[in-house]
């Protein structure tokens, strides 16, 4: 029995960096080859044993729900043809996972989006995936690597990677002491610091394991950077009260919320696809 069964996908953001593509379509539905970002995310959660999927959506995001549902007309149309294989993966996901949804009615930040998901999670530890960060784990999926760290230390875990100094202002950045190879005890966390204020170049990316006390902490967290309720600020409180670990994951991450990262991801997956199919 996996220790963590639930995974939350905050997916209510506007995706302004990808306008106009995201004007009427969720950014999580942007495809890398023939698969939308959200499906890569759900597959990663499944690999970590988390088959109870919760999504925080918003206006204009209904395509996410439809994607993880059966389309009877389509199924009927392609039944018995060679095209059935294209739906095999998504059918497996629908068969093995449960999906629940709630809406964030005002976009008050990632911390607020996670708090909105409390109704889907309850009082148990859970994974969080930001599907626009597409991760390819080295051997094990990134969330599965993090679940192992959680199993050992039983506290919140954030995934980090080294970024160039001139990019730290885009991320939450941590300071910490190394506990074991690639695992840091967080002593400080700053959301989108100026390069001279950044405590390191270890940036938090879109993967978290959170303990459920985070909900009360977020409730007590005032708006921070950009007037939004920041998960980084809540985690900083958790780090002071208890312990938060930062984990330098093994693998690659593509920032598919930006055009550059999106193109890099497509090239990466296309290379792999050519080796398999071509
Ligand atoms: P981003 O900072 O990438 O914002 O949010 P965004 O709106 O999605 O994209 P840009 O910057 O305008 O292009 C990080 C994650 O947090 C979610 C987003 O959906 C994304 O997965 N989020 C953010 C919410 O669900 N609600 C919010 O209020 C803010």
Coordinates of C-alpha atoms and ligand atoms in Angstrom, one line a residue:
X1 CA 0.0 0.0 0.0
X2 CA 1.6 3.3 -1.0
X3 CA 2.0 5.8 1.9
X4 CA 0.7 8.7 -0.1
X5 CA -2.4 8.1 -2.2
X6 CA -3.5 11.6 -3.2
X7 CA -2.0 14.1 -5.6
X8 CA -3.3 17.7 -6.1
X9 CA -3.0 19.5 -9.4
X10 CA -3.4 23.3 -9.0
X11 CA -4.4 24.2 -12.5
X12 CA -6.5 27.4 -12.1
X13 CA -3.8 29.9 -13.3
X14 CA -4.4 32.0 -16.4
X15 CA -1.3 31.0 -18.3
X16 CA -0.7 34.5 -19.5
X17 CA 2.8 33.7 -20.8
X18 CA 1.2 31.5 -23.4
X19 CA -1.5 33.8 -24.7
X20 CA -3.2 33.7 -27.1
X21 CA -3.1 29.9 -27.0
X22 CA -4.4 29.9 -23.5
X23 CA -7.2 32.4 -24.1
X24 CA -9.9 29.7 -24.3
X25 CA -7.9 26.6 -23.6
X26 CA -6.2 25.5 -20.3
X27 CA -2.4 25.7 -20.5
X28 CA -2.3 22.2 -19.0
X29 CA -3.9 20.9 -22.2
X30 CA -1.0 22.1 -24.4
X31 CA 0.3 19.0 -26.0
X32 CA 3.9 17.8 -26.0
X33 CA 3.7 15.7 -29.2
X34 CA 0.2 14.1 -28.9
X35 CA -0.2 14.1 -25.1
X36 CA -1.3 17.1 -23.0
X37 CA 0.8 18.3 -20.2
X38 CA -1.7 17.3 -17.6
X39 CA -1.6 13.7 -18.7
X40 CA 2.2 13.6 -18.2
X41 CA 1.6 14.9 -14.7
X42 CA -1.1 12.3 -13.9
X43 CA 1.2 9.5 -15.2
X44 CA 4.0 10.8 -12.9
X45 CA 1.6 10.7 -9.9
X46 CA 0.6 7.1 -10.8
X47 CA 4.2 6.1 -10.9
X48 CA 4.5 7.4 -7.4
X49 CA 1.5 5.3 -6.4
X50 CA -0.9 8.3 -6.1
X51 CA -4.0 7.3 -8.0
X52 CA -6.4 9.6 -6.1
X53 CA -6.2 12.7 -8.3
X54 CA -7.6 16.1 -7.2
X55 CA -7.6 19.1 -9.5
X56 CA -8.1 22.8 -8.6
X57 CA -9.5 24.3 -11.7
X58 CA -11.2 27.6 -12.7
X59 CA -13.2 29.2 -15.4
X60 CA -12.4 27.9 -18.9
X61 CA -10.8 24.7 -17.6
X62 CA -13.5 22.2 -18.4
X63 CA -11.4 20.5 -21.0
X64 CA -9.4 19.0 -18.1
X65 CA -12.4 17.2 -16.8
X66 CA -13.4 16.0 -20.2
X67 CA -9.9 14.6 -20.9
X68 CA -10.2 12.3 -18.0
X69 CA -13.6 11.0 -18.9
X70 CA -14.9 8.5 -21.4
X71 CA -15.9 9.8 -24.7
X72 CA -18.6 7.3 -25.8
X73 CA -19.0 8.7 -29.4
X74 CA -15.3 8.6 -30.0
X75 CA -14.9 5.2 -28.4
X76 CA -17.7 3.9 -30.6
X77 CA -16.2 5.5 -33.7
X78 CA -12.7 4.0 -33.4
X79 CA -13.7 0.7 -31.8
X80 CA -12.1 -2.2 -33.7
X81 CA -9.9 0.1 -35.9
X82 CA -6.2 0.5 -35.8
X83 CA -6.7 3.9 -34.0
X84 CA -7.8 2.3 -30.8
X85 CA -4.2 2.2 -29.7
X86 CA -4.2 6.0 -29.4
X87 CA -6.6 5.8 -26.5
X88 CA -5.0 2.9 -24.7
X89 CA -3.0 5.0 -22.2
X90 CA -5.8 7.4 -21.3
X91 CA -8.2 4.4 -20.9
X92 CA -5.7 2.9 -18.4
X93 CA -5.5 6.1 -16.5
X94 CA -9.2 6.5 -16.3
X95 CA -9.5 2.8 -15.1
X96 CA -6.9 3.1 -12.4
X97 CA -7.4 6.6 -11.0
X98 CA -10.2 8.5 -9.4
X99 CA -10.6 12.2 -10.3
X100 CA -12.2 15.0 -8.2
X101 CA -12.4 18.7 -9.0
X102 CA -12.9 21.9 -7.2
X103 CA -12.8 25.5 -8.4
X104 CA -10.7 28.4 -7.3
X105 CA -13.0 31.3 -8.0
X106 CA -10.3 34.0 -7.5
X107 CA -6.7 33.5 -8.6
X108 CA -5.1 34.5 -5.3
X109 CA -1.9 32.6 -5.8
X110 CA -0.5 29.0 -5.6
X111 CA -0.8 28.9 -1.8
X112 CA -4.4 29.8 -2.1
X113 CA -5.0 27.3 -4.9
X114 CA -3.5 24.6 -2.6
X115 CA -5.8 25.7 0.3
X116 CA -8.7 25.5 -2.1
X117 CA -7.8 21.8 -2.6
X118 CA -8.2 21.0 1.1
X119 CA -11.7 19.7 0.5
X120 CA -10.3 17.1 -1.9
X121 CA -7.3 16.1 0.3
X122 CA -8.5 16.1 4.0
X123 CA -6.0 15.3 6.7
X124 CA -3.3 13.2 5.0
X125 CA 0.0 13.9 3.3
X126 CA -0.3 14.5 -0.4
X127 CA 1.7 15.2 -3.5
X128 CA 1.4 18.4 -5.6
X129 CA 2.2 18.6 -9.3
X130 CA 2.3 21.8 -11.3
X131 CA 1.7 20.2 -14.7
X132 CA 3.4 23.0 -16.6
X133 CA 6.7 21.9 -15.1
X134 CA 7.2 18.7 -17.1
X135 CA 9.6 16.3 -15.3
X136 CA 11.4 13.3 -16.7
X137 CA 12.9 11.3 -13.8
X138 CA 16.1 9.5 -13.9
X139 CA 14.9 5.9 -13.6
X140 CA 12.2 6.7 -11.0
X141 CA 9.6 9.5 -11.6
X142 CA 10.4 12.7 -9.7
X143 CA 7.4 12.5 -7.4
X144 CA 8.2 8.8 -6.7
X145 CA 11.8 9.9 -5.7
X146 CA 10.2 12.5 -3.4
X147 CA 7.8 10.0 -1.9
X148 CA 10.8 7.9 -0.8
X149 CA 12.3 10.9 1.0
X150 CA 8.9 11.5 2.7
X151 CA 8.8 7.9 3.8
X152 CA 12.1 8.3 5.5
X153 CA 11.7 11.7 7.2
X154 CA 7.9 12.3 7.3
X155 CA 7.9 16.0 6.7
X156 CA 7.1 18.3 3.7
X157 CA 9.5 17.9 0.8
X158 CA 10.0 20.4 -2.1
X159 CA 11.9 19.6 -5.3
X160 CA 14.8 21.9 -6.2
X161 CA 17.2 22.4 -9.0
X162 CA 20.2 24.6 -9.6
X163 CA 19.3 27.6 -11.9
X164 CA 21.6 30.3 -13.3
X165 CA 21.9 33.3 -10.9
X166 CA 20.1 35.6 -13.4
X167 CA 17.0 33.4 -13.3
X168 CA 16.5 33.1 -9.5
X169 CA 14.0 35.9 -9.6
X170 CA 11.5 33.6 -11.3
X171 CA 11.4 31.0 -8.5
X172 CA 11.1 30.3 -4.8
X173 CA 14.7 29.9 -3.6
X174 CA 16.0 28.0 -0.6
X175 CA 18.9 28.1 1.8
X176 CA 19.7 25.0 3.8
X177 CA 22.2 22.5 5.1
X178 CA 22.8 19.2 3.3
X179 CA 21.5 16.3 5.3
X180 CA 22.4 13.5 2.9
X181 CA 23.3 13.6 -0.8
X182 CA 20.9 16.0 -2.5
X183 CA 18.6 16.4 0.5
X184 CA 18.7 19.8 2.4
X185 CA 17.1 20.9 5.6
X186 CA 15.6 24.2 4.7
X187 CA 16.6 27.2 6.9
X188 CA 15.2 29.9 4.7
X189 CA 13.0 30.3 1.6
X190 CA 12.3 33.4 -0.4
X191 CA 9.8 33.8 -3.2
X192 CA 11.1 35.4 -6.4
X193 CA 14.2 37.2 -4.8
X194 CA 16.3 39.8 -6.6
X195 CA 19.6 38.1 -7.5
X196 CA 21.4 40.0 -4.7
X197 CA 18.8 38.9 -2.1
X198 CA 18.8 35.2 -3.2
X199 CA 20.1 32.9 -0.5
X200 CA 21.4 30.4 -3.1
X201 CA 20.6 29.4 -6.7
X202 CA 18.6 26.3 -5.6
X203 CA 15.2 27.0 -7.0
X204 CA 11.9 25.3 -6.1
X205 CA 10.2 23.6 -9.0
X206 CA 6.6 22.4 -9.4
X207 CA 6.7 19.2 -7.3
X208 CA 5.9 19.1 -3.6
X209 CA 5.0 16.5 -0.9
X210 CA 3.0 18.4 1.8
X211 CA 1.9 17.4 5.3
X212 CA -1.7 18.3 6.0
X213 CA -0.9 20.9 8.6
X214 CA 0.1 23.1 5.7
X215 CA -3.6 24.0 5.3
X216 CA -3.8 25.8 8.7
X217 CA -0.4 27.4 8.0
X218 CA -1.7 28.8 4.6
X219 CA -4.9 30.0 6.2
X220 CA -2.7 32.1 8.5
X221 CA -0.3 33.3 5.7
X222 CA -0.8 36.9 4.5
X223 CA -0.5 37.8 0.9
X224 CA 3.2 38.1 -0.1
X225 CA 5.0 38.8 -3.4
X226 CA 2.7 40.2 -6.1
X227 CA -0.2 40.3 -3.5
X228 CA -0.6 36.5 -3.8
X229 CA -0.8 33.9 -1.1
X230 CA 2.5 32.1 -1.6
X231 CA 3.1 28.5 -0.8
X232 CA 6.8 29.4 -0.3
X233 CA 5.8 31.7 2.6
X234 CA 3.7 28.9 4.2
X235 CA 6.5 26.4 3.8
X236 CA 9.0 28.9 5.4
X237 CA 6.7 28.9 8.5
X238 CA 6.5 25.1 8.4
X239 CA 10.3 25.0 8.1
X240 CA 10.7 27.1 11.3
X241 CA 8.0 25.2 13.3
X242 CA 8.9 21.7 12.2
X243 CA 11.2 20.7 9.3
X244 CA 11.0 21.1 5.5
X245 CA 13.3 19.2 3.2
X246 CA 14.5 20.3 -0.2
X247 CA 15.4 17.5 -2.6
X248 CA 17.6 17.9 -5.6
X249 CA 15.8 15.5 -7.9
X250 CA 17.5 13.2 -10.4
X251 CA 16.3 13.9 -13.9
X252 CA 15.3 16.8 -16.1
X253 CA 12.6 19.5 -15.9
X254 CA 11.1 21.5 -18.7
X255 CA 9.4 24.8 -17.9
X256 CA 6.5 24.3 -20.3
X257 CA 4.8 27.5 -19.0
X258 CA 7.4 29.4 -21.2
X259 CA 7.7 29.1 -24.9
X260 CA 11.5 28.1 -24.7
X261 CA 10.9 25.3 -22.2
X262 CA 7.9 24.1 -24.2
X263 CA 9.9 23.8 -27.4
X264 CA 12.8 22.1 -25.5
X265 CA 10.3 19.5 -24.1
X266 CA 8.9 18.8 -27.6
X267 CA 12.4 18.3 -29.0
X268 CA 13.3 16.0 -26.1
X269 CA 10.2 13.8 -26.5
X270 CA 10.3 13.9 -30.3
X271 CA 13.8 12.5 -30.1
X272 CA 12.6 9.7 -27.9
X273 CA 9.5 9.1 -30.1
X274 CA 11.7 8.8 -33.2
X275 CA 13.9 6.2 -31.6
X276 CA 10.8 4.1 -30.6
X277 CA 8.6 4.7 -33.6
X278 CA 10.9 5.7 -36.4
Ligands
LIG1 P1 2.1 30.3 -12.6 O1 3.0 31.2 -11.8 O2 2.8 29.5 -13.7 O3 0.9 31.2 -13.2 O4 1.4 29.4 -11.6 P2 0.0 30.9 -14.4 O5 -1.2 31.8 -14.3 O6 -0.3 29.4 -14.5 O7 0.9 31.3 -15.7 P3 1.5 32.7 -16.2 O8 2.6 33.0 -15.3 O9 0.3 33.7 -16.1 O10 1.9 32.4 -17.6 C1 2.0 28.2 -11.1 C2 1.0 27.1 -10.9 O11 0.0 27.5 -10.0 C3 -1.3 27.5 -10.5 C4 -1.1 27.6 -12.0 O12 -2.2 26.9 -12.6 C5 0.2 26.8 -12.2 O13 0.0 25.4 -12.2 N1 -2.0 28.6 -9.9 C6 -1.4 29.8 -9.7 C7 -3.4 28.4 -9.5 O14 -3.9 27.3 -9.6 N2 -4.0 29.5 -8.9 C8 -3.5 30.7 -8.8 O15 -4.1 31.6 -8.3 C9 -2.1 30.9 -9.2

